[in-house]
Short mmCIF file of C-alpha atoms in Angstrom, two decimals:
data_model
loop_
_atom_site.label_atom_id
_atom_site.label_comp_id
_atom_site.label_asym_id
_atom_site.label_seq_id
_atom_site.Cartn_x
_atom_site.Cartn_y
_atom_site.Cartn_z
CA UNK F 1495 107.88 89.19 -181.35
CA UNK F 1496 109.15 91.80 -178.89
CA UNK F 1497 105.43 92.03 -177.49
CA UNK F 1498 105.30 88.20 -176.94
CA UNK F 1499 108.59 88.49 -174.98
CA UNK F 1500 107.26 91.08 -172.87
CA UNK F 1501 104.45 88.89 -171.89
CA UNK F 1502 106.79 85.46 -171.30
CA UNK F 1503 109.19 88.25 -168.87
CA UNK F 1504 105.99 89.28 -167.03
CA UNK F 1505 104.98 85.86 -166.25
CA UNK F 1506 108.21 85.19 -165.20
CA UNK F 1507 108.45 88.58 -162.78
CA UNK F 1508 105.15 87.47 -161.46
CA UNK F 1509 106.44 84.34 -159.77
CA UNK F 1510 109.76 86.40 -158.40
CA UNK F 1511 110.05 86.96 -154.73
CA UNK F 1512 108.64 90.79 -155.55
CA UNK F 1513 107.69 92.32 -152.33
CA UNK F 1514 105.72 95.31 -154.24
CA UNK F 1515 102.92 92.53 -155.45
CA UNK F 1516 101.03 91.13 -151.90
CA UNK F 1517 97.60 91.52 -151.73
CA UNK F 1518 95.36 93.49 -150.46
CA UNK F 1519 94.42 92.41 -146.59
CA UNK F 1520 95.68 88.95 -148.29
CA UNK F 1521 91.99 88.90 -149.78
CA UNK F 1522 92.67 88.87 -153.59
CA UNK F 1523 94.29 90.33 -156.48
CA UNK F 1524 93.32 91.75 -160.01
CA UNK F 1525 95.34 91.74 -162.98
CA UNK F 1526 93.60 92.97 -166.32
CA UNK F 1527 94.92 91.31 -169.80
CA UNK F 1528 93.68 93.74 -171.71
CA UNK F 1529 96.57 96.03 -172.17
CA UNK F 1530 98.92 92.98 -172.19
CA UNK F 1531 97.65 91.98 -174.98
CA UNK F 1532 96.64 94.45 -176.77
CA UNK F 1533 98.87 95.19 -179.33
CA UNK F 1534 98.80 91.06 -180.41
CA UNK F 1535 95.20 90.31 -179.92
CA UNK F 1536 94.60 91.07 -183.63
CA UNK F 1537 97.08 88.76 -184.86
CA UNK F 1538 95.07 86.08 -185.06
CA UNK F 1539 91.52 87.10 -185.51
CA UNK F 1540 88.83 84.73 -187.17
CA UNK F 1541 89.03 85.58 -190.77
CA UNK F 1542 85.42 86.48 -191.30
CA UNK F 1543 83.70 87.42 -195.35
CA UNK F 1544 82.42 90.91 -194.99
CA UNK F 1545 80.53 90.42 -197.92
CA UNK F 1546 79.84 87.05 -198.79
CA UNK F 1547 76.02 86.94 -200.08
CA UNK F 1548 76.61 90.44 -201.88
CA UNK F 1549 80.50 90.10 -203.64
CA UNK F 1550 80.24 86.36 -203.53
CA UNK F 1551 76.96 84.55 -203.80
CA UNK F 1552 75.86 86.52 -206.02
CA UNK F 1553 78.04 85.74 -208.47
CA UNK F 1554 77.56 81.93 -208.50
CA UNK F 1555 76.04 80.39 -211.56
CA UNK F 1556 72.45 78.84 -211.27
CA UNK F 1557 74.34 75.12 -211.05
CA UNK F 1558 76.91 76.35 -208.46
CA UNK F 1559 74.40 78.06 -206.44
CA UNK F 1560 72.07 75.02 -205.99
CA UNK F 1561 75.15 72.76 -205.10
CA UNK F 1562 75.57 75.15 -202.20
CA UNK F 1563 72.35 75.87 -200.94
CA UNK F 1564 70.32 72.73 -202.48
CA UNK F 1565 67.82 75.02 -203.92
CA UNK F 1566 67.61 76.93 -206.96
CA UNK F 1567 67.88 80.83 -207.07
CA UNK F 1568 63.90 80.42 -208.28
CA UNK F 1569 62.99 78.70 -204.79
CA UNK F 1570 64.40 81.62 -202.97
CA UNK F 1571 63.28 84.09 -204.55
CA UNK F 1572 59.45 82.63 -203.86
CA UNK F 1573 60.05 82.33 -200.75
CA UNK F 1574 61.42 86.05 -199.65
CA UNK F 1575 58.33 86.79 -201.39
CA UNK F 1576 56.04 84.87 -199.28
CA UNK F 1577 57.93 85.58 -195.77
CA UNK F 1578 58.82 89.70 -196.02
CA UNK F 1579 55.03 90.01 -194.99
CA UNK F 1580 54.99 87.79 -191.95
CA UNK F 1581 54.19 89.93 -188.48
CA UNK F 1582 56.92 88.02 -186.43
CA UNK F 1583 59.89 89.00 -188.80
CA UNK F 1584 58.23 92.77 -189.00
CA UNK F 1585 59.13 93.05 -185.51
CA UNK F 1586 62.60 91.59 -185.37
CA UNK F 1587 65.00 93.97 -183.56
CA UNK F 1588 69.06 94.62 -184.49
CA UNK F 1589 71.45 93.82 -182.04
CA UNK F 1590 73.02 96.49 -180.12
CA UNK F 1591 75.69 97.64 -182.21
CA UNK F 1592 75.12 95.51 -185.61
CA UNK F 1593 73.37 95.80 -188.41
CA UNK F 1594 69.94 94.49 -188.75
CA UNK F 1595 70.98 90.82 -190.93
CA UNK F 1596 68.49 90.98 -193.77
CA UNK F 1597 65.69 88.27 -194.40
CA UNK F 1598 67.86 87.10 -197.53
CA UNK F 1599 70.91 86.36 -195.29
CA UNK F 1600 69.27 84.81 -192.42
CA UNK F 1601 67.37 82.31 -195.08
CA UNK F 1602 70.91 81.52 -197.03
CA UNK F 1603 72.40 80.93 -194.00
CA UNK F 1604 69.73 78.47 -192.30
CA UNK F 1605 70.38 76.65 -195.81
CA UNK F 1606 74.05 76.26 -195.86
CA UNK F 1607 73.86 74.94 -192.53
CA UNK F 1608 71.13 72.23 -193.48
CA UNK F 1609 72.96 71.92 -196.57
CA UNK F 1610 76.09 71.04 -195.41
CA UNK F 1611 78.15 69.70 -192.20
CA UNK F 1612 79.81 72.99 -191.97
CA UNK F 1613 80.57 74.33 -188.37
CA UNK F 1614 77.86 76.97 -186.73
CA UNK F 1615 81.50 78.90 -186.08
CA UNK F 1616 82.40 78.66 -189.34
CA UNK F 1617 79.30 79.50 -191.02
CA UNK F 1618 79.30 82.46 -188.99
CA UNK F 1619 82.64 83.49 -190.26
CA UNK F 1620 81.06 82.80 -193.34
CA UNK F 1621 78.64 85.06 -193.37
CA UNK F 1622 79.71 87.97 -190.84
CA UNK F 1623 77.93 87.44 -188.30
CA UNK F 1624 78.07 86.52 -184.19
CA UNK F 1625 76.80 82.90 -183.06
CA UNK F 1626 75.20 85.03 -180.06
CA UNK F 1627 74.56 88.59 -181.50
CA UNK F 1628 76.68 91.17 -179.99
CA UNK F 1629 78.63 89.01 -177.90
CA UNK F 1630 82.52 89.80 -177.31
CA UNK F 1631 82.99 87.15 -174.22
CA UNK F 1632 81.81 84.71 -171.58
CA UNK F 1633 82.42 84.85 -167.60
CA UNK F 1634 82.89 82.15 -165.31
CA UNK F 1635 84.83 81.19 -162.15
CA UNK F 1636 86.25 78.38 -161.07
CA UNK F 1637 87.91 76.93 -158.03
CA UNK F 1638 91.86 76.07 -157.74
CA UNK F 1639 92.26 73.77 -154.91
CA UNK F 1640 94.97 74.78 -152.27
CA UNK F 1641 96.37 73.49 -149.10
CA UNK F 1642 94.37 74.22 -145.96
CA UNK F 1643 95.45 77.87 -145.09
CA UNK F 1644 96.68 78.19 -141.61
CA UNK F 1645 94.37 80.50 -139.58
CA UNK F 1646 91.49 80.75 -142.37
CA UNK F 1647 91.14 77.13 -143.23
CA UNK F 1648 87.30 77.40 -143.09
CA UNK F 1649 87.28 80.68 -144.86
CA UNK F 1650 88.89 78.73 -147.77
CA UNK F 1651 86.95 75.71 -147.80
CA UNK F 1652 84.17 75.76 -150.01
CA UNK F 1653 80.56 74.43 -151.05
CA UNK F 1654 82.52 71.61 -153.05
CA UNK F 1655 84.32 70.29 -149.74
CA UNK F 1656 87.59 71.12 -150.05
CA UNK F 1657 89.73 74.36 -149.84
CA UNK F 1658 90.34 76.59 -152.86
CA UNK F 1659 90.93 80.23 -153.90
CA UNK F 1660 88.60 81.79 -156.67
CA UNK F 1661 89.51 82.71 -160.59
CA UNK F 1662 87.22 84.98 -161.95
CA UNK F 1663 87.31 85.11 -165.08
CA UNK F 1664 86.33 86.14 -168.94
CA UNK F 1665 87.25 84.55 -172.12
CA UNK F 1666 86.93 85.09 -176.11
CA UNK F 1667 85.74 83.31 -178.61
CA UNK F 1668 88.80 81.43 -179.13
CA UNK F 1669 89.26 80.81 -175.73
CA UNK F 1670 91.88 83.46 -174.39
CA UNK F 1671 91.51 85.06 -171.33
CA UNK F 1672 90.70 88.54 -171.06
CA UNK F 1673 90.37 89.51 -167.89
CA UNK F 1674 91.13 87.64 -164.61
CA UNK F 1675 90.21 88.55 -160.50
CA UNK F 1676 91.66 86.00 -158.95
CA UNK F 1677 92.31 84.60 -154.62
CA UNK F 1678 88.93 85.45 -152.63
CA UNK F 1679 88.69 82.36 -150.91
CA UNK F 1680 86.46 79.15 -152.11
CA UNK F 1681 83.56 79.79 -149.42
CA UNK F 1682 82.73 82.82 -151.14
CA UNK F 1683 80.32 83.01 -153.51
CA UNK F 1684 80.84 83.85 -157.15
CA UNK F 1685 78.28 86.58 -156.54
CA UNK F 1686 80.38 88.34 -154.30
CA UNK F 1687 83.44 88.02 -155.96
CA UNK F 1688 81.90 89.78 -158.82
CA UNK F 1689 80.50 92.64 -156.92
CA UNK F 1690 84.13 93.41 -155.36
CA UNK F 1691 85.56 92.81 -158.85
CA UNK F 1692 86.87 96.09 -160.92
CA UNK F 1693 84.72 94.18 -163.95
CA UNK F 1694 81.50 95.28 -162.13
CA UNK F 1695 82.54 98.99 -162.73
CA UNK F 1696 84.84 98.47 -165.85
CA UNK F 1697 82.00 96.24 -167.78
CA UNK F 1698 80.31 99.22 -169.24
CA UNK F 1699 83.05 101.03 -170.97
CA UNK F 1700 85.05 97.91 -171.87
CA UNK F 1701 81.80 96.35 -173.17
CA UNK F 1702 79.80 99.25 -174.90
CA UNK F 1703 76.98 98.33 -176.69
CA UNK F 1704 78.16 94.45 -176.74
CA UNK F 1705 77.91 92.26 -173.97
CA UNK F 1706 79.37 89.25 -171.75
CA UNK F 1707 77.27 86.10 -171.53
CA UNK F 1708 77.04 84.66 -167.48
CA UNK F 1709 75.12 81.72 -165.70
CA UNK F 1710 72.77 83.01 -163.13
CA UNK F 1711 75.12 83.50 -160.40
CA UNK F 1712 75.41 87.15 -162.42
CA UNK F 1713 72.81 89.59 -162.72
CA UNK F 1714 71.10 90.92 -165.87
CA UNK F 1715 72.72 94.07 -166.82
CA UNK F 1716 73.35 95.74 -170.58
CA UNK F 1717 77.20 94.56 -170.54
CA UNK F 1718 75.91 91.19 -168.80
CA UNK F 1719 73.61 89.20 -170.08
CA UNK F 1720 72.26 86.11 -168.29
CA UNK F 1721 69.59 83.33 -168.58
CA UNK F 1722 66.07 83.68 -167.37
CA UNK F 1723 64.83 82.31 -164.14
CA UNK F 1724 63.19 78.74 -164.32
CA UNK F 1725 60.50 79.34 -161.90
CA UNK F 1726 58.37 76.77 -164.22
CA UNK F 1727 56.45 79.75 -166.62
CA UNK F 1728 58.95 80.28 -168.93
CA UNK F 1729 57.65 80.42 -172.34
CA UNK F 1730 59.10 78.68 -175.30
CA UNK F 1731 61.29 81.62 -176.90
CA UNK F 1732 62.69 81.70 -173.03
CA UNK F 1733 63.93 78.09 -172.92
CA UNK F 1734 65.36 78.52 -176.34
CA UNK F 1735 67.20 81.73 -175.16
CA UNK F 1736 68.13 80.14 -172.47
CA UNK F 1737 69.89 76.91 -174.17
CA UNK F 1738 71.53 78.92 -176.92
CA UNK F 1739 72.73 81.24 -173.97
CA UNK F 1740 73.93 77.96 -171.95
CA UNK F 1741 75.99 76.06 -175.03
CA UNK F 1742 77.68 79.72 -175.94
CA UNK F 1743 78.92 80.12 -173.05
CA UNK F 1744 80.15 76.88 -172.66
CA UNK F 1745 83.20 78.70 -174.26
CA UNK F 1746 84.82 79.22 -170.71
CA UNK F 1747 84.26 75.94 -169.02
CA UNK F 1748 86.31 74.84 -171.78
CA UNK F 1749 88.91 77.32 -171.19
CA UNK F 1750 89.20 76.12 -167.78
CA UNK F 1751 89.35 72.65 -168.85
CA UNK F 1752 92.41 73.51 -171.17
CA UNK F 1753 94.10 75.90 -168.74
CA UNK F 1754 93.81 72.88 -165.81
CA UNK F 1755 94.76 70.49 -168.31
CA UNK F 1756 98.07 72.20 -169.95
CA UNK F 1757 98.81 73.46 -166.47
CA UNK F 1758 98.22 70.88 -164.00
CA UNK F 1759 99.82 72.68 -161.07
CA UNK F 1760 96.35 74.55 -161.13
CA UNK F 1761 94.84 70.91 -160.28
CA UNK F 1762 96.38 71.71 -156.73
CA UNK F 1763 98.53 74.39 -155.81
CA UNK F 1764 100.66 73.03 -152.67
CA UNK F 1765 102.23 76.92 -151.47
CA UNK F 1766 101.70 77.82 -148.28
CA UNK F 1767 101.43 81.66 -149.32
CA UNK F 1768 98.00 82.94 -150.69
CA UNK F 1769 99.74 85.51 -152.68
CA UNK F 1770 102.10 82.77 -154.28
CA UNK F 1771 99.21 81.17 -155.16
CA UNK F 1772 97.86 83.97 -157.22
CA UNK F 1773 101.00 84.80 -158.70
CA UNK F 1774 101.34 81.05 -160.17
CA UNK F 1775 97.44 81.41 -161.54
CA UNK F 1776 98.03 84.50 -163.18
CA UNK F 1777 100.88 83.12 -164.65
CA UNK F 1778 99.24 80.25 -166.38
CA UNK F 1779 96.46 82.45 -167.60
CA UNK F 1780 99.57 84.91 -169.12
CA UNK F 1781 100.97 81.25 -170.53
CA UNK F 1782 97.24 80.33 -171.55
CA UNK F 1783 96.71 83.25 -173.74
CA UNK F 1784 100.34 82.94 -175.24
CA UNK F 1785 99.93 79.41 -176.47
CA UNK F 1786 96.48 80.06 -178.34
CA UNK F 1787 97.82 83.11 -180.03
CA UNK F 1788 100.51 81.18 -181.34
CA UNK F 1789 98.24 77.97 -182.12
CA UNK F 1790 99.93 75.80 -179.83
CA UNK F 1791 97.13 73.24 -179.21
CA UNK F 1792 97.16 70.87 -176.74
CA UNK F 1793 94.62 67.60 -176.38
CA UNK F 1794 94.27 67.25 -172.25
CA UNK F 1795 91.43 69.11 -170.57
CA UNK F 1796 90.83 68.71 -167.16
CA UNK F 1797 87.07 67.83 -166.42
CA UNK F 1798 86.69 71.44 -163.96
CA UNK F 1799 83.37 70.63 -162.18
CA UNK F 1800 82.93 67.09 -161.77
CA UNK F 1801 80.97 67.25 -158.74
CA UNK F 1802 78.03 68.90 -159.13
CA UNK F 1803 76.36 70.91 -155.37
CA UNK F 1804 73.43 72.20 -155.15
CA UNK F 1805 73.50 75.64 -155.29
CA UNK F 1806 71.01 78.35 -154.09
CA UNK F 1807 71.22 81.20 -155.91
CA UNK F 1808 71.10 84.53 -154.61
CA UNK F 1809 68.92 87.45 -155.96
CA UNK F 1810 69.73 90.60 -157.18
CA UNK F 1811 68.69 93.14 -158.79
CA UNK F 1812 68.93 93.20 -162.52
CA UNK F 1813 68.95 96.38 -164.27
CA UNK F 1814 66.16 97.06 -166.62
CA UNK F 1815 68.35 97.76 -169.67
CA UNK F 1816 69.67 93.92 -169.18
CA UNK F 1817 66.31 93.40 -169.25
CA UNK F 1818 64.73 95.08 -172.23
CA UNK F 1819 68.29 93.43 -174.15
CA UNK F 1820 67.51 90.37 -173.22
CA UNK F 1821 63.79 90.60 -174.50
CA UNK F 1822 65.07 91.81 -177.47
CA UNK F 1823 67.94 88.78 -178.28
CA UNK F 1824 65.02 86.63 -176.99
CA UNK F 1825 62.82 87.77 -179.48
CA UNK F 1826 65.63 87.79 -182.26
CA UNK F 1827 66.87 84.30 -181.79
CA UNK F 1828 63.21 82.69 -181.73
CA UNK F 1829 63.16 83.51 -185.57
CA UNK F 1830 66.54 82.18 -186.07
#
């Protein structure tokens, strides 16, 4: 309890008159909720079965097993049998930092889930394992429209005609916000913004052998894992990586959608101060996080990129570990 009311006092602090928070050049400002949180963030973790096929499954009677998985114990035996030979599952590669899933747990999964109308989530919770393997978040950024800034009105407007400040930022599973770089104004792109971001350096270490999932305005990194470029030769396994990729990461739109919706200030912020204007954000992304951990839902989502630009996307260089990781979940999730 006393952590929650530090976090409800800093929000509050955050929209003071404090003279010790303007920004730097009145470009942007970075506030990491990492440490804010850290001491709560395990409240509410998704209760996951360590052991489910080993302490549970196999301890289901012949009957109870087949009214789970449809098929008798019999079945699967026969067909480990006739699959732990095949070249393609020979080569399958862990994820960085997990455990290889064995060729009995992938197949008792794939039948639950035809089995059953269970969630993907909740199978996954099920079973111990990630939807994505080794991913801990997704990044996005989004636009918060503003009143034309006197002085650096075209600075501010952006590709999506009209003016806005930037939110960079990187969400959980269940939606919280992790880490925020927030006020570069809307003309920029969100390829720029995330080279000046502390992420870019901090990724690494904060990710380890995990990694974020980001659209292609990101490059390829270990930490940072991103689609493949549709120049029209993609193979199969690519477009599959690629979809899986797009619909996990769909995580974040939908956190901006609830953070616009619960906060609809963030629709349009009407101060005339830049700084302000970050303070407020911040503070519904403190507010945000709050109201998950404590389950306080809320139906309204605002619809955060209804007009859709065209968008030419910049190169860079991606790193050849992001690479090689990416060949390797590629090749994992075509067998899935």
């Amino acid at each position: 309890m006393a952590s929650k009311r530090c976090l409800v006092s800093a929000a509050i602090i955050i929209l003071t008159e404090d003279e010790d928070f303007d920004l730097p050049d009145e470009e942007f400002s970075f506030v990491t909720l990492f440490a804010a949180c850290s001491d709560i963030q395990e409240q509410r973790k998704r209760y996951k079965v360590e052991r489910f096929v080993q302490d549970v499954v196999s301890r289901y009677s012949l009957d109870t097993f087949k009214t789970f998985f449809r098929v008798s114990k019999t079945t699967i035996e026969a067909i480990l049998e006739n699959i732990q030979h095949i070249p393609e599952l020979l080569l399958r590669e862990p994820a960085a930092g997990r455990p290889q899933i064995s060729h009995e747990k992938d197949l008792l999964m794939m039948l639950w889930y035809i089995g059953s109308q269970e969630t993907i989530r909740s199978i996954a919770d099920r079973f111990n394992v990630s939807e994505f393997p080794g991913v801990i978040g997704a990044i996005d950024s989004t636009h918060i429209r503003i009143k034309p800034h006197s002085g650096h009105s075209n600075d501010y407007f952006n590709r999506k005609k009209f003016h806005s400040v930037i939110l960079q930022a990187v969400c959980r599973g269940d939606k919280r916000i992790t880490d925020i770089f927030c006020g570069w104004p809307g003309r920029v792109h969100d390829a720029r913004v995330f080279q000046n971001s502390p992420l870019r350096q901090r990724g690494p270490i904060l990710c380890g052998q995990c990694h974020l999932l980001g659209d292609r305005a990101y490059p390829c990194k270990r930490w940072l894992i991103t689609p493949y470029r549709n120049r029209g030769n993609l193979t199969r396994d690519q477009i599959k990586f690629n979809q899986i990729l797009s619909s996990t990461r769909v995580i974040i739109e939908n956190s901006f959608g609830i953070l616009k919706g619960r906060f609809r200030r963030l629709q349009f912020v009407e101060m005339n101060d830049i700084s302000y204007v970050v303070k407020a954000i911040i503070t519904a992304c403190i507010l945000h996080n709050i109201c998950i951990l404590n389950q306080d839902e809320l139906d309204e989502h605002f619809d955060n990129d209804p007009q859709q630009v065209p968008l030419i996307i910049p190169m860079f260089e991606n790193d050849a570990e992001g690479q090689l990781k990416r060949q390797l979940l590629t090749r994992q999730l075509a067998i899935t």
